[in-house]
Short mmCIF file of C-alpha atoms and ligand atoms in Angstrom, two decimals:
data_model
loop_
_atom_site.label_atom_id
_atom_site.label_comp_id
_atom_site.label_asym_id
_atom_site.label_seq_id
_atom_site.Cartn_x
_atom_site.Cartn_y
_atom_site.Cartn_z
CA UNK U 210 -46.01 49.50 7.91
CA UNK U 211 -42.33 51.17 6.46
CA UNK U 212 -40.80 47.99 6.66
CA UNK U 213 -42.93 45.29 5.20
CA UNK U 214 -43.62 47.74 2.15
CA UNK U 215 -39.89 47.44 1.81
CA UNK U 216 -39.70 43.42 2.20
CA UNK U 217 -42.50 43.05 -0.33
CA UNK U 218 -40.34 45.15 -3.03
CA UNK U 219 -36.83 43.18 -1.51
CA UNK U 220 -39.20 40.18 -2.65
CA UNK U 221 -40.50 41.38 -6.45
CA UNK U 222 -36.50 42.41 -7.08
CA UNK U 223 -35.21 38.98 -6.37
CA UNK U 224 -38.66 37.52 -8.19
CA UNK U 225 -37.47 39.59 -11.56
CA UNK U 226 -33.46 38.29 -10.98
CA UNK U 227 -35.12 34.57 -10.77
CA UNK U 228 -34.13 33.60 -7.72
CA UNK U 229 -36.33 31.68 -5.19
CA UNK U 230 -38.34 33.46 -3.24
CA UNK U 231 -40.15 31.13 -1.26
CA UNK U 232 -38.45 28.30 0.99
CA UNK U 233 -38.19 25.10 -1.01
CA UNK U 234 -41.01 22.22 -0.75
CA UNK U 235 -39.58 20.29 3.14
CA UNK U 236 -39.22 17.13 0.56
CA UNK U 237 -39.34 15.35 -2.65
CA UNK U 238 -42.64 13.82 -3.13
CA UNK U 239 -42.93 10.57 -1.54
CA UNK U 240 -44.33 7.36 -2.77
CA UNK U 241 -47.11 5.47 -0.31
CA UNK U 242 -47.84 1.86 -0.23
CA UNK U 243 -51.17 0.79 0.32
CA UNK U 244 -51.85 -3.14 0.48
CA UNK U 245 -55.40 -3.92 -0.62
CA UNK U 246 -56.42 -7.47 0.68
CA UNK U 247 -54.61 -10.61 2.02
CA UNK U 248 -54.18 -14.30 1.85
CA UNK U 249 -53.65 -17.02 4.02
CA UNK U 250 -54.00 -20.89 4.14
CA UNK U 251 -54.66 -21.34 0.86
CA UNK U 252 -57.29 -18.97 0.44
CA UNK U 253 -59.40 -20.17 3.20
CA UNK U 254 -58.97 -16.66 4.88
CA UNK U 255 -59.25 -13.49 2.64
CA UNK U 256 -58.51 -9.85 3.65
CA UNK U 257 -61.26 -7.34 2.78
CA UNK U 258 -60.03 -4.14 3.30
CA UNK U 259 -56.80 -1.79 2.86
CA UNK U 260 -54.36 -1.38 4.65
CA UNK U 261 -53.56 1.18 6.03
CA UNK U 262 -57.20 2.24 5.96
CA UNK U 263 -56.17 5.66 6.33
CA UNK U 264 -53.06 6.81 5.06
CA UNK U 265 -52.20 10.66 4.89
CA UNK U 266 -49.19 11.91 3.11
CA UNK U 267 -48.57 15.55 1.22
CA UNK U 268 -49.82 17.06 -1.67
CA UNK U 269 -47.87 15.91 -4.93
CA UNK U 270 -46.90 12.40 -3.36
CA UNK U 271 -47.52 9.12 -5.10
CA UNK U 272 -49.66 6.18 -3.47
CA UNK U 273 -49.26 2.69 -4.66
CA UNK U 274 -52.00 -0.12 -4.03
CA UNK U 275 -50.05 -3.64 -3.74
CA UNK U 276 -52.84 -6.22 -4.49
CA UNK U 277 -53.20 -9.28 -2.69
CA UNK U 278 -56.63 -10.28 -3.86
CA UNK U 279 -59.12 -9.51 -6.32
CA UNK U 280 -60.34 -6.06 -5.75
CA UNK U 281 -60.16 -2.93 -7.26
CA UNK U 282 -59.94 0.83 -6.05
CA UNK U 283 -61.96 3.41 -7.39
CA UNK U 284 -61.88 6.97 -6.25
CA UNK U 285 -65.72 8.37 -7.17
CA UNK U 286 -65.28 12.24 -5.91
CA UNK U 287 -68.97 12.22 -4.30
CA UNK U 288 -70.65 10.88 -7.34
CA UNK U 289 -72.31 7.21 -7.09
CA UNK U 290 -70.26 3.89 -6.87
CA UNK U 291 -70.62 2.17 -10.71
CA UNK U 292 -72.67 -1.24 -10.12
CA UNK U 293 -70.39 -3.91 -10.41
CA UNK U 294 -72.68 -5.94 -12.69
CA UNK U 295 -74.79 -4.16 -15.59
CA UNK U 296 -77.54 -6.19 -17.44
CA UNK U 297 -77.50 -5.98 -21.38
CA UNK U 298 -80.12 -7.67 -23.46
CA UNK U 299 -80.97 -9.92 -20.57
CA UNK U 300 -77.72 -10.86 -20.12
CA UNK U 301 -75.29 -10.15 -16.96
CA UNK U 302 -72.04 -8.82 -17.50
CA UNK U 303 -69.21 -7.12 -15.23
CA UNK U 304 -68.90 -3.79 -15.39
CA UNK U 305 -66.77 -2.80 -17.63
CA UNK U 306 -66.20 0.57 -15.35
CA UNK U 307 -65.12 -1.43 -12.59
CA UNK U 308 -63.03 -4.17 -14.35
CA UNK U 309 -61.02 -1.63 -16.52
CA UNK U 310 -58.74 1.02 -15.50
CA UNK U 311 -60.34 4.24 -16.12
CA UNK U 312 -59.11 8.08 -15.69
CA UNK U 313 -55.38 9.32 -15.80
CA UNK U 314 -52.86 8.67 -13.01
CA UNK U 315 -53.55 11.93 -11.16
CA UNK U 316 -56.27 12.71 -8.87
CA UNK U 317 -57.32 16.55 -7.27
CA UNK U 318 -60.47 14.87 -5.79
CA UNK U 319 -62.81 14.87 -8.80
CA UNK U 320 -63.89 12.76 -11.59
CA UNK U 321 -63.56 8.85 -11.48
CA UNK U 322 -60.19 6.97 -10.57
CA UNK U 323 -60.28 3.26 -10.63
CA UNK U 324 -57.48 0.75 -10.92
CA UNK U 325 -59.60 -1.60 -12.70
CA UNK U 326 -59.06 -5.27 -10.96
CA UNK U 327 -56.25 -7.74 -11.84
CA UNK U 328 -56.59 -10.95 -13.67
CA UNK U 329 -58.80 -13.78 -12.24
CA UNK U 330 -55.63 -16.35 -11.35
CA UNK U 331 -54.94 -15.85 -7.88
CA UNK U 332 -51.11 -16.54 -9.02
CA UNK U 333 -50.75 -13.55 -10.75
CA UNK U 334 -52.40 -10.80 -8.01
CA UNK U 335 -49.37 -10.13 -6.14
CA UNK U 336 -47.92 -8.13 -9.36
CA UNK U 337 -51.24 -6.27 -9.96
CA UNK U 338 -50.40 -2.37 -9.18
CA UNK U 339 -52.14 0.79 -9.53
CA UNK U 340 -50.35 4.32 -8.68
CA UNK U 341 -52.19 8.03 -8.42
CA UNK U 342 -50.88 10.72 -7.22
CA UNK U 343 -52.64 13.35 -5.56
CA UNK U 344 -51.84 16.84 -6.80
CA UNK U 345 -54.24 19.12 -4.38
CA UNK U 346 -55.17 18.63 -0.75
CA UNK U 347 -58.37 16.92 0.64
CA UNK U 348 -59.52 13.78 2.16
CA UNK U 349 -60.69 11.55 -0.33
CA UNK U 350 -62.23 8.55 0.43
CA UNK U 351 -61.76 5.11 -2.23
CA UNK U 352 -63.51 1.66 -2.27
CA UNK U 353 -63.71 -1.48 -3.87
CA UNK U 354 -66.58 -1.89 -5.61
CA UNK U 355 -65.99 -5.89 -5.95
CA UNK U 356 -66.44 -6.27 -2.12
CA UNK U 357 -68.75 -3.29 -1.52
CA UNK U 358 -68.42 -0.33 0.91
CA UNK U 359 -67.62 -2.53 3.21
CA UNK U 360 -64.39 -2.26 1.63
CA UNK U 361 -63.59 1.34 1.85
CA UNK U 362 -60.37 3.28 2.85
CA UNK U 363 -58.71 7.20 2.82
CA UNK U 364 -56.12 9.39 1.56
CA UNK U 365 -55.47 12.36 3.84
CA UNK U 366 -53.69 15.13 1.68
CA UNK U 367 -51.81 17.55 3.37
CA UNK U 368 -50.63 20.55 2.07
CA UNK U 369 -46.82 20.70 1.80
CA UNK U 370 -44.38 20.66 4.37
CA UNK U 371 -47.09 19.70 7.14
CA UNK U 372 -46.09 17.50 9.76
CA UNK U 373 -47.50 13.51 9.23
CA UNK U 374 -48.13 11.28 11.65
CA UNK U 375 -45.89 8.36 9.85
CA UNK U 376 -43.33 7.93 7.47
CA UNK U 377 -43.57 6.25 3.90
CA UNK U 378 -41.89 3.14 5.82
CA UNK U 379 -43.49 3.47 8.78
CA UNK U 380 -46.71 3.21 7.27
CA UNK U 381 -46.24 0.14 5.49
CA UNK U 382 -45.69 -1.13 8.84
CA UNK U 383 -48.52 0.07 9.80
CA UNK U 384 -50.26 -1.98 6.95
CA UNK U 385 -48.35 -5.09 7.40
CA UNK U 386 -49.64 -5.06 11.30
CA UNK U 387 -53.22 -4.34 10.45
CA UNK U 388 -53.53 -7.05 7.79
CA UNK U 389 -51.46 -9.61 10.11
CA UNK U 390 -54.72 -8.69 12.76
CA UNK U 391 -57.49 -8.93 9.87
CA UNK U 392 -55.92 -12.75 8.74
CA UNK U 393 -55.64 -13.33 12.41
CA UNK U 394 -59.02 -13.08 13.52
CA UNK U 395 -59.78 -14.49 9.76
CA UNK U 396 -58.01 -17.73 10.90
CA UNK U 397 -59.43 -17.67 14.78
CA UNK U 398 -63.13 -17.70 12.48
CA UNK U 399 -62.03 -20.62 10.42
CA UNK U 400 -60.72 -22.72 13.01
CA UNK U 401 -64.42 -23.27 14.33
CA UNK U 402 -66.40 -22.82 11.38
CA UNK U 403 -68.96 -25.85 11.66
CA UNK U 404 -72.45 -26.36 10.65
CA UNK U 405 -75.40 -25.75 13.23
CA UNK U 406 -78.07 -27.78 13.93
CA UNK U 407 -81.71 -25.66 14.02
CA UNK U 408 -84.87 -26.25 13.77
CA UNK U 409 -84.76 -29.13 12.70
CA UNK U 410 -82.49 -28.88 9.58
CA UNK U 411 -78.64 -27.83 9.19
CA UNK U 412 -77.70 -24.15 8.57
CA UNK U 413 -74.29 -23.42 7.08
CA UNK U 414 -73.10 -19.80 7.41
CA UNK U 415 -71.10 -18.20 5.02
CA UNK U 416 -68.73 -15.64 7.26
CA UNK U 417 -67.69 -12.85 7.21
CA UNK U 418 -66.90 -10.03 9.33
CA UNK U 419 -66.73 -6.17 8.14
CA UNK U 420 -65.29 -4.31 11.58
CA UNK U 421 -61.97 -7.03 11.67
CA UNK U 422 -61.86 -6.84 7.48
CA UNK U 423 -61.61 -10.89 6.43
CA UNK U 424 -64.38 -13.21 4.71
CA UNK U 425 -63.62 -17.21 4.41
CA UNK U 426 -63.74 -18.91 1.12
CA UNK U 427 -64.71 -22.03 3.27
CA UNK U 428 -68.26 -23.12 4.21
CA UNK U 429 -67.64 -25.60 7.31
CA UNK U 430 -63.97 -26.93 8.79
CA UNK U 431 -65.53 -30.84 8.54
CA UNK U 432 -68.34 -32.34 6.08
CA UNK U 433 -71.47 -31.60 7.52
CA UNK U 434 -72.92 -34.92 8.28
CA UNK U 435 -76.73 -35.28 8.57
CA UNK U 436 -79.11 -38.00 7.54
CA UNK U 437 -81.28 -38.72 4.64
CA UNK U 438 -84.54 -36.47 5.21
CA UNK U 439 -82.71 -33.60 6.58
CA UNK U 440 -82.98 -29.91 4.73
CA UNK U 441 -79.60 -28.05 5.06
CA UNK U 442 -79.59 -24.37 4.87
CA UNK U 443 -76.77 -22.19 3.41
CA UNK U 444 -76.82 -18.51 4.84
CA UNK U 445 -74.63 -15.34 3.74
CA UNK U 446 -73.44 -13.98 7.32
CA UNK U 447 -70.52 -11.85 5.18
CA UNK U 448 -70.46 -8.25 4.77
CA UNK U 449 -68.31 -8.62 1.21
CA UNK U 450 -69.03 -11.59 -0.96
CA UNK U 451 -71.33 -13.19 -3.42
CA UNK U 452 -71.14 -17.19 -2.76
CA UNK U 453 -73.10 -19.88 -5.01
CA UNK U 454 -73.46 -23.36 -3.41
CA UNK U 455 -73.32 -25.03 -6.57
CA UNK U 456 -73.48 -29.55 -6.20
CA UNK U 457 -72.12 -30.62 -9.58
CA UNK U 458 -72.97 -33.98 -9.50
CA UNK U 459 -69.35 -35.58 -10.90
CA UNK U 460 -69.71 -32.52 -13.74
CA UNK U 461 -66.81 -29.66 -14.23
CA UNK U 462 -67.21 -26.78 -12.20
CA UNK U 463 -68.61 -24.02 -14.67
CA UNK U 464 -66.70 -20.91 -14.68
CA UNK U 465 -68.37 -17.60 -13.23
CA UNK U 466 -66.71 -15.70 -15.78
CA UNK U 467 -67.16 -16.13 -19.50
CA UNK U 468 -64.86 -13.26 -21.84
CA UNK U 469 -66.95 -12.86 -24.40
CA UNK U 470 -64.15 -11.42 -26.88
CA UNK U 471 -64.93 -8.26 -29.33
CA UNK U 472 -64.17 -7.01 -32.41
CA UNK U 473 -62.55 -3.89 -30.82
CA UNK U 474 -61.70 -3.47 -27.45
CA UNK U 475 -61.81 -5.46 -24.39
CA UNK U 476 -64.10 -8.47 -24.36
CA UNK U 477 -67.18 -8.60 -22.14
CA UNK U 478 -67.31 -10.40 -19.22
CA UNK U 479 -70.11 -12.60 -18.96
CA UNK U 480 -71.58 -13.85 -16.24
CA UNK U 481 -72.31 -17.87 -16.49
CA UNK U 482 -76.04 -18.19 -16.54
CA UNK U 483 -75.25 -21.79 -15.37
CA UNK U 484 -73.15 -19.98 -12.25
CA UNK U 485 -75.39 -17.18 -11.63
CA UNK U 486 -78.71 -18.16 -12.08
CA UNK U 487 -80.68 -20.83 -9.34
CA UNK U 488 -82.15 -24.37 -10.76
CA UNK U 489 -85.37 -25.04 -8.92
CA UNK U 490 -84.75 -27.75 -6.70
CA UNK U 491 -85.68 -28.00 -3.47
CA UNK U 492 -84.72 -32.06 -3.39
CA UNK U 493 -81.02 -33.54 -4.05
CA UNK U 494 -81.17 -36.81 -4.97
CA UNK U 495 -77.65 -37.50 -5.03
CA UNK U 496 -76.94 -36.56 -8.60
CA UNK U 497 -77.06 -33.88 -11.39
CA UNK U 498 -76.50 -30.12 -11.04
CA UNK U 499 -78.31 -27.93 -8.29
CA UNK U 500 -77.32 -24.55 -8.08
CA UNK U 501 -78.25 -21.66 -5.64
CA UNK U 502 -77.02 -19.18 -7.39
CA UNK U 503 -75.59 -15.84 -6.64
CA UNK U 504 -76.45 -15.15 -3.03
CA UNK U 505 -75.75 -11.80 -2.17
CA UNK U 506 -73.68 -10.06 0.83
CA UNK U 507 -75.63 -8.93 4.23
CA UNK U 508 -76.66 -5.07 3.66
CA UNK U 509 -77.61 -6.02 -0.01
CA UNK U 510 -80.35 -7.29 -1.74
CA UNK U 511 -81.00 -10.74 -1.17
CA UNK U 512 -80.84 -13.66 -2.33
CA UNK U 513 -78.91 -14.83 1.25
CA UNK U 514 -80.14 -18.47 1.85
CA UNK U 515 -80.21 -21.77 0.09
CA UNK U 516 -81.70 -24.67 0.81
CA UNK U 517 -81.62 -27.91 0.14
CA UNK U 518 -83.42 -31.39 1.32
CA UNK U 519 -80.97 -34.44 1.29
CA UNK U 520 -82.95 -37.55 0.24
CA UNK U 521 -80.33 -40.19 -0.83
CA UNK U 522 -77.00 -41.70 1.42
CA UNK U 523 -74.10 -40.70 -0.19
CA UNK U 524 -70.68 -37.97 -0.35
CA UNK U 525 -71.10 -35.03 -2.33
CA UNK U 526 -69.06 -32.36 -2.92
CA UNK U 527 -70.60 -29.08 -3.43
CA UNK U 528 -68.35 -26.00 -5.20
CA UNK U 529 -68.68 -22.06 -5.14
CA UNK U 530 -67.51 -21.69 -9.19
CA UNK U 531 -66.95 -17.43 -7.97
CA UNK U 532 -64.32 -18.84 -5.45
CA UNK U 533 -62.95 -22.15 -7.06
CA UNK U 534 -59.52 -20.97 -7.45
CA UNK U 535 -59.21 -19.85 -3.87
CA UNK U 536 -60.78 -23.66 -2.91
CA UNK U 537 -64.37 -23.18 -1.68
CA UNK U 538 -65.77 -26.33 -1.41
CA UNK U 539 -67.61 -27.94 0.67
CA UNK U 540 -69.05 -31.95 1.87
CA UNK U 541 -72.12 -32.97 2.95
CA UNK U 542 -72.42 -36.24 3.98
CA UNK U 543 -75.34 -38.28 4.02
CA UNK U 544 -76.33 -41.79 6.00
CU1 CU W 686 -67.85 -17.81 -2.89
#
C-alpha cells in the first residue's frame, strides 16, 4: 500500500516536470482503405458492397473510401437513414442529404456523416475519395443509401494499443480479394443471363445478389426472340438497384437526372419524369416511346415488374436510362 502511494507521488512529481508519465501510443495514426464497389465487363458487372465489409482500426486512425462505382458512404449513428428521393411540388428530386457531402471529417459515433456521391460520369468515379477520422472506440455501421440496406459496412474502432487482426496493407489485400470474389460471381451469373419462357410469355429477370454483393447491368446476354403476340415481362430480382425498361422508338435515350441550377448553392437534381413515370402502354407496335417507370429493388415497395405485348415483327432496342452510361440495354426480336 505504501509503495503504491510512493509511486503515485513520483508520477505526480514527474507530471509536474512535464515529463511523459503514460506509455506513448504504440503507433502513429494509420490510414486505411475501403473500396466502395467495383466494375467489370464494361460495366455489365457492378459490385454493390464495401470491401472489406468490416474493418478494424485504432482510435485516431483515418479510413479513406476509394470509389469504384456510383455510391455514397453514410453514417447515421442509429438515426433514420435519409431517403434517396424527396418530393417537392409534385416533382421528385435526389435528396441533397445523400448526394452532397455532409458533416465534418471526424466521427465519434454521433451525428450524420456523408461522403456525397461521385460525379455521374463513370470515368470520374475512380478519382472520388472520402476520408473520415475516428475519434472514439466503438463499432460503427454505415450504408450506401443509393443501393439501400443490402450495401452496408462496419468500422470497428479499437482503443489505442489493442492488437488489430490486419495491417492497413493486409486489409487492402483482403478488400481486393473480396471485390474479386464479388465480381467473379457476377461474371458467372452474366454468363447465363437468359430470358425464360413462363406461362405462355417470356420473363426477363434483372439480377443481383445481396450475399455475393453484385448487380448485373444487363437484361439478357443475347436478344430475346419471340413471336408476334407474345408478352414479355421484366421482373426485378435485384436487392440493390433501380432500373427501367424504356423503348425509345429511334429517339434519344432521355437523361435520368436533370440538374436545375439554383441562384445560390448546388443545383437541384430533378428525376426526369420521362424516365421516372411509366407510360400507359400495354402493347408495343414497334414505334414510339414506351417506359416502365422506375422498377424498385427486391425488399422495397414496388413496382417490381413491367409487361409489354409485342404485336409487330421487328428488332427493338430498349434501355435503362438510369444505367445507360454502363451500357444497360437489351434487344427484343419479334418474328
Ligand atoms: Cu438500370
